[in-house]
Amino acid sequence: MAISKGPQVFPRTEFLRRLTAVKSEMVRRDIEALVVFNVHNITYLTGYTTPSGYVPDGLVVLIHEEEPIFILRQMDAPAAIHQTFMSRDSILAYPEALIGTPEKNGYDAIIDFLHEKGLGNRGVGFELGDLRFHAVTKFRTRLPNAKLEDCTNLVTWIRIIKSDLEIAIMREAAAISDAAMQRAAEVIRAGEREADVAAEIEATLARGANGKPGTNIASNAICSSPRTGTAHIRWSEDVFREGSQINIELAGIRHGYTVPLMRTFSIGEPSERLNRVHVAHLAGLDAALETIRPGKTCSDVANAFHRTYEKHGFKKESRCGYAIGIGWIEPTASFQSGDMTELKPNMTFHLMLGNWFDEDFGYMFSESIRVTESGVEVLTNTPRRVITL
Amino acid sequence: MAISKGPQVFPRTEFLRRLTAVKSEMVRRDIEALVVFNVHNITYLTGYTTPSGYVPDGLVVLIHEEEPIFILRQMDAPAAIHQTFMSRDSILAYPEALIGTPEKNGYDAIIDFLHEKGLGNRGVGFELGDLRFHAVTKFRTRLPNAKLEDCTNLVTWIRIIKSDLEIAIMREAAAISDAAMQRAAEVIRAGEREADVAAEIEATLARGANGKPGTNIASNAICSSPRTGTAHIRWSEDVFREGSQINIELAGIRHGYTVPLMRTFSIGEPSERLNRVHVAHLAGLDAALETIRPGKTCSDVANAFHRTYEKHGFKKESRCGYAIGIGWIEPTASFQSGDMTELKPNMTFHLMLGNWFDEDFGYMFSESIRVTESGVEVLTNTPRRVITL
């Protein structure tokens, strides 16, 4: 029997609006079809959040068709019918025989479709930057007469300004991030295993907040003494101790939308050095938040942070943040000197002020923010302090 | 100050054994350096399990050097010093200024290193299949005189036979998979939210089993009525109901080693169709397990399953399993007709018998197994039944 349509997170009009923006850009670049491989861009244009991960999915946006065509493995087609806004005719399953074989794979199904549509000698856009080398070779070999246009990040740049509907979902995800950080504060104590705290964080990220469950789990990090100089260790097999410092980065997720948050914890009073670092970060955060408004650039925000931070005697090498939305990072604008992206209302960023000073000393502190009509909204709502336990 | 070396999961001799196998293959292919980008292969050769994910890490195996050189972003270098078996001189950090810029990135640091080592006109192996298109273009442009040899899956094929030390870790991961499936059976009931059951599963996967915590969380799936025809939905915002069928796929992880397990649950008595399907799967599983022993091929195992299964009136399109180890899937051998990979002791597979019959009806059932000297060891230990609640 047919699978039912699942509850839709966004109305059809929202997806059509997104597709219209993509098609405008396709017209500008003179391409008739755009093949989207990036899983986050597929989520953006369809609502699908369930990729197999290791096999190709391809979404083909045709300039003259309202709905895109989603080509994916047979095993995943029912999920696509269930999750996406499109009609079932827009979901094309390719056979499982294309999985795990060296000669043929899902890319062949996508290429076959382009040929059937008569696009073999037309302008076709690809996200070449999202493709593995062998996939590109296959496209070039099997579409020798198409005008292949590199459209890497075409969709990603459209994603950078969120609709109010997307912002509403991101606020729900932010509340989950806050709940998980709150839960960490409740369970971290000397003698506790890091894995048991990780368990409570992961569980909270799934349960969600305000009746809205998390819909996925991201790669969260717990970097505790003597590992506070590391940035991405998931957790260790160690236990927390009196005097331990614990750096946590986590993110609530709703329907793909991911809102990161960093805080630093101390079991017992923080060291004098940690307190000084925190004061500098607070000042830098304030300077950045005061700068964020439409018309300013990403570079302006970074410079405001660095100027203030360096007055406190510290220096941060890594960028101060990056665009967020679907997936942990949107690879478009960054808060770093020289990034001249102009801020516009409903852009969203992880204002990532984590800093790793020495091999054995780092500090995590961040907020996720939205650019408003006149300034900034901080989406996350966790106390801005070294959380002392 | 310097970060301390973390507790080592494997002795140095184990990594040197793995590297010797890689170097033998490098000699055969006449290459002096092999650049490894695949994150699972880097874990295999170093013990590192903390990739940033979206920025390049490169491990350079040099034919005449005992230790490989690990080139990664500055922010992650302390974790590499902490986690890997190598000396700190073998960890090279590239500056954070290479993150988030369009022109230069970590690949430039890797290429610079190859030039410094005088390898710009020698035989250099690359995992081209693991590289994005733009990265390959950069390598070809900046190493125009090197003899670039495609070594995709060179390391992966060496991984296919595990050492006894690796098997011991996989048994620990298998026990975590069993514990999480057991926990699911304890908490699934009518009226419960799927997200709350997901929370308990994720928490158990972190807490681990037998005093051995999980070290990471995989993308587990809960596909319940009316979504049992889907294969990879993480969970939904729905609640379970009387009569719900719930298909679960999960995996315990220890130090990268991932051991998947699938079971199907029923709230109330299973339907007659579900029972018939289960009986067929049990018979197919037995036929596959009886076939697995050194000297048989992957194709033999698949054919044994299909022959028995089809006698029961069912057909399965997707492959019956795949090699496992570090990461969910090792992209080498599959249990499918025509895969002539010969089974050898200490190969490990996910005997994946899940089947999706209709858009709205599927069934999950699997075991993770090891090929022994004379037959098969089932690593997972969860009752082989439709778990009725």
CSV table of N, CA and C in Angstrom, one decimal, chain B residues 44-114:
chain,number,residue,atom,x,y,z
B,44,TYR,N,42.1,4.3,11.6
B,44,TYR,CA,42.8,3.0,11.6
B,44,TYR,C,44.3,3.1,11.7
B,45,LEU,N,44.9,4.1,11.1
B,45,LEU,CA,46.4,4.2,11.1
B,45,LEU,C,47.0,5.0,12.2
B,46,THR,N,46.1,5.7,13.0
B,46,THR,CA,46.6,6.6,14.0
B,46,THR,C,45.9,6.5,15.4
B,47,GLY,N,44.6,6.1,15.4
B,47,GLY,CA,43.9,6.1,16.6
B,47,GLY,C,43.1,7.4,16.8
B,48,TYR,N,43.2,8.3,15.9
B,48,TYR,CA,42.5,9.6,16.0
B,48,TYR,C,41.0,9.5,15.6
B,49,THR,N,40.1,10.0,16.4
B,49,THR,CA,38.7,9.8,16.2
B,49,THR,C,37.9,11.1,16.2
B,50,THR,N,38.6,12.2,16.0
B,50,THR,CA,37.9,13.5,16.3
B,50,THR,C,38.0,14.5,15.1
B,51,PRO,N,37.6,14.1,13.9
B,51,PRO,CA,37.7,15.0,12.8
B,51,PRO,C,36.8,16.2,12.9
B,52,SER,N,37.2,17.3,12.4
B,52,SER,CA,36.3,18.5,12.4
B,52,SER,C,35.1,18.2,11.4
B,53,GLY,N,35.4,17.4,10.4
B,53,GLY,CA,34.3,17.0,9.5
B,53,GLY,C,34.4,17.8,8.2
B,54,TYR,N,34.4,19.1,8.3
B,54,TYR,CA,34.2,19.9,7.1
B,54,TYR,C,35.5,20.5,6.7
B,55,VAL,N,36.7,20.2,7.3
B,55,VAL,CA,37.9,20.8,6.9
B,55,VAL,C,38.9,19.6,6.6
B,56,PRO,N,39.8,19.8,5.7
B,56,PRO,CA,40.7,18.6,5.4
B,56,PRO,C,41.7,18.2,6.4
B,57,ASP,N,41.7,17.0,6.7
B,57,ASP,CA,42.9,16.4,7.5
B,57,ASP,C,43.6,15.5,6.4
B,58,GLY,N,44.9,15.4,6.5
B,58,GLY,CA,45.6,14.5,5.6
B,58,GLY,C,46.7,13.8,6.4
B,59,LEU,N,46.7,12.5,6.2
B,59,LEU,CA,47.8,11.7,6.9
B,59,LEU,C,48.7,11.2,5.8
B,60,VAL,N,50.0,11.5,5.9
B,60,VAL,CA,50.9,11.2,4.9
B,60,VAL,C,51.8,10.0,5.4
B,61,VAL,N,51.6,8.9,4.7
B,61,VAL,CA,52.5,7.7,5.0
B,61,VAL,C,53.7,7.7,4.1
B,62,LEU,N,54.9,7.9,4.7
B,62,LEU,CA,56.1,7.9,3.9
B,62,LEU,C,56.8,6.5,4.0
B,63,ILE,N,57.2,6.1,2.8
B,63,ILE,CA,57.7,4.7,2.7
B,63,ILE,C,58.9,4.4,3.6
B,64,HIS,N,59.7,5.5,3.9
B,64,HIS,CA,61.0,5.3,4.6
B,64,HIS,C,60.9,5.7,6.1
B,65,GLU,N,59.7,6.2,6.5
B,65,GLU,CA,59.6,6.7,7.9
B,65,GLU,C,58.6,5.8,8.6
B,66,GLU,N,59.0,5.5,9.9
B,66,GLU,CA,58.2,4.6,10.7
B,66,GLU,C,56.8,5.2,11.0
B,67,GLU,N,56.8,6.5,11.4
B,67,GLU,CA,55.5,7.1,11.8
B,67,GLU,C,55.0,7.9,10.6
B,68,PRO,N,53.7,7.9,10.4
B,68,PRO,CA,53.1,8.8,9.4
B,68,PRO,C,53.1,10.2,9.9
B,69,ILE,N,52.9,11.2,9.0
B,69,ILE,CA,52.8,12.6,9.4
B,69,ILE,C,51.3,13.0,9.3
B,70,PHE,N,50.8,13.6,10.3
B,70,PHE,CA,49.4,13.9,10.3
B,70,PHE,C,49.3,15.5,10.2
B,71,ILE,N,48.7,15.9,9.2
B,71,ILE,CA,48.5,17.4,8.9
B,71,ILE,C,47.1,17.8,9.1
B,72,LEU,N,46.8,18.6,10.0
B,72,LEU,CA,45.4,19.0,10.3
B,72,LEU,C,45.4,20.4,10.9
B,73,ARG,N,44.2,21.0,11.0
B,73,ARG,CA,44.0,22.3,11.5
B,73,ARG,C,44.6,22.5,12.9
B,74,GLN,N,45.1,23.7,13.1
B,74,GLN,CA,45.7,24.0,14.4
B,74,GLN,C,44.7,23.7,15.6
B,75,MET,N,43.5,24.0,15.5
B,75,MET,CA,42.5,23.8,16.5
B,75,MET,C,42.4,22.3,16.9
B,76,ASP,N,42.7,21.4,16.0
B,76,ASP,CA,42.6,20.0,16.3
B,76,ASP,C,43.9,19.3,16.6
B,77,ALA,N,45.0,20.0,16.4
B,77,ALA,CA,46.3,19.4,16.7
B,77,ALA,C,46.4,18.8,18.1
B,78,PRO,N,46.0,19.5,19.1
B,78,PRO,CA,46.1,19.0,20.5
B,78,PRO,C,45.4,17.6,20.6
B,79,ALA,N,44.2,17.5,20.0
B,79,ALA,CA,43.5,16.2,20.1
B,79,ALA,C,44.3,15.1,19.4
B,80,ALA,N,45.0,15.5,18.3
B,80,ALA,CA,45.8,14.5,17.6
B,80,ALA,C,47.0,14.0,18.5
B,81,ILE,N,47.6,15.0,19.1
B,81,ILE,CA,48.7,14.6,20.0
B,81,ILE,C,48.2,13.7,21.1
B,82,HIS,N,47.0,14.1,21.6
B,82,HIS,CA,46.4,13.3,22.8
B,82,HIS,C,46.0,11.9,22.4
B,83,GLN,N,45.4,11.8,21.2
B,83,GLN,CA,44.8,10.5,20.9
B,83,GLN,C,45.7,9.5,20.1
B,84,THR,N,46.6,10.0,19.3
B,84,THR,CA,47.3,9.1,18.4
B,84,THR,C,48.5,8.5,19.0
B,85,PHE,N,49.0,7.4,18.4
B,85,PHE,CA,50.2,6.7,18.9
B,85,PHE,C,51.5,7.5,18.6
B,86,MET,N,51.4,8.5,17.7
B,86,MET,CA,52.6,9.1,17.2
B,86,MET,C,53.2,10.1,18.1
B,87,SER,N,54.5,10.4,17.9
B,87,SER,CA,55.2,11.5,18.6
B,87,SER,C,54.6,12.8,18.2
B,88,ARG,N,54.8,13.8,19.0
B,88,ARG,CA,54.3,15.1,18.7
B,88,ARG,C,54.9,15.7,17.4
B,89,ASP,N,56.1,15.3,17.1
B,89,ASP,CA,56.8,15.8,15.9
B,89,ASP,C,56.1,15.3,14.6
B,90,SER,N,55.3,14.3,14.8
B,90,SER,CA,54.5,13.8,13.6
B,90,SER,C,53.2,14.5,13.4
B,91,ILE,N,52.9,15.4,14.2
B,91,ILE,CA,51.6,16.2,14.1
B,91,ILE,C,51.9,17.6,13.6
B,92,LEU,N,51.5,17.9,12.4
B,92,LEU,CA,51.7,19.3,11.8
B,92,LEU,C,50.4,20.0,11.8
B,93,ALA,N,50.4,21.2,12.4
B,93,ALA,CA,49.2,22.0,12.5
B,93,ALA,C,49.2,23.1,11.4
B,94,TYR,N,48.2,23.2,10.6
B,94,TYR,CA,48.1,24.3,9.7
B,94,TYR,C,47.2,25.4,10.3
B,95,PRO,N,47.5,26.7,9.9
B,95,PRO,CA,46.9,27.8,10.6
B,95,PRO,C,45.4,27.9,10.4
B,96,GLU,N,44.7,28.4,11.3
B,96,GLU,CA,43.2,28.6,11.2
B,96,GLU,C,42.8,29.6,10.1
B,97,ALA,N,43.8,30.4,9.6
B,97,ALA,CA,43.5,31.3,8.5
B,97,ALA,C,43.2,30.5,7.2
B,98,LEU,N,43.4,29.2,7.2
B,98,LEU,CA,43.1,28.4,6.0
B,98,LEU,C,41.6,27.9,6.1
B,99,ILE,N,40.9,28.2,7.2
B,99,ILE,CA,39.5,27.8,7.3
B,99,ILE,C,38.6,28.9,6.8
B,100,GLY,N,37.6,28.4,6.0
B,100,GLY,CA,36.5,29.4,5.6
B,100,GLY,C,36.9,30.4,4.6
B,101,THR,N,38.0,30.1,3.9
B,101,THR,CA,38.4,31.0,2.8
B,101,THR,C,38.3,30.3,1.5
B,102,PRO,N,37.9,31.0,0.4
B,102,PRO,CA,37.7,30.2,-0.9
B,102,PRO,C,39.0,29.9,-1.6
B,103,GLU,N,40.0,30.7,-1.4
B,103,GLU,CA,41.2,30.5,-2.2
B,103,GLU,C,42.1,29.4,-1.7
B,104,LYS,N,42.4,29.4,-0.4
B,104,LYS,CA,43.4,28.5,0.1
B,104,LYS,C,42.7,27.7,1.2
B,105,ASN,N,43.2,26.4,1.4
B,105,ASN,CA,42.7,25.6,2.5
B,105,ASN,C,43.7,24.6,2.9
B,106,GLY,N,43.3,23.7,3.7
B,106,GLY,CA,44.2,22.7,4.3
B,106,GLY,C,44.9,21.9,3.3
B,107,TYR,N,44.3,21.7,2.1
B,107,TYR,CA,45.0,20.9,1.1
B,107,TYR,C,46.3,21.6,0.6
B,108,ASP,N,46.3,22.9,0.7
B,108,ASP,CA,47.5,23.6,0.4
B,108,ASP,C,48.6,23.3,1.3
B,109,ALA,N,48.3,23.1,2.6
B,109,ALA,CA,49.3,22.8,3.6
B,109,ALA,C,49.9,21.4,3.3
B,110,ILE,N,49.0,20.5,2.9
B,110,ILE,CA,49.4,19.1,2.6
B,110,ILE,C,50.3,19.1,1.4
B,111,ILE,N,50.0,19.9,0.4
B,111,ILE,CA,50.8,20.0,-0.8
B,111,ILE,C,52.1,20.6,-0.5
B,112,ASP,N,52.1,21.7,0.3
B,112,ASP,CA,53.4,22.3,0.7
B,112,ASP,C,54.3,21.3,1.3
B,113,PHE,N,53.7,20.5,2.2
B,113,PHE,CA,54.5,19.4,2.9
B,113,PHE,C,55.2,18.5,1.9
B,114,LEU,N,54.4,18.0,0.9
B,114,LEU,CA,54.9,17.1,-0.1
B,114,LEU,C,56.1,17.7,-0.9
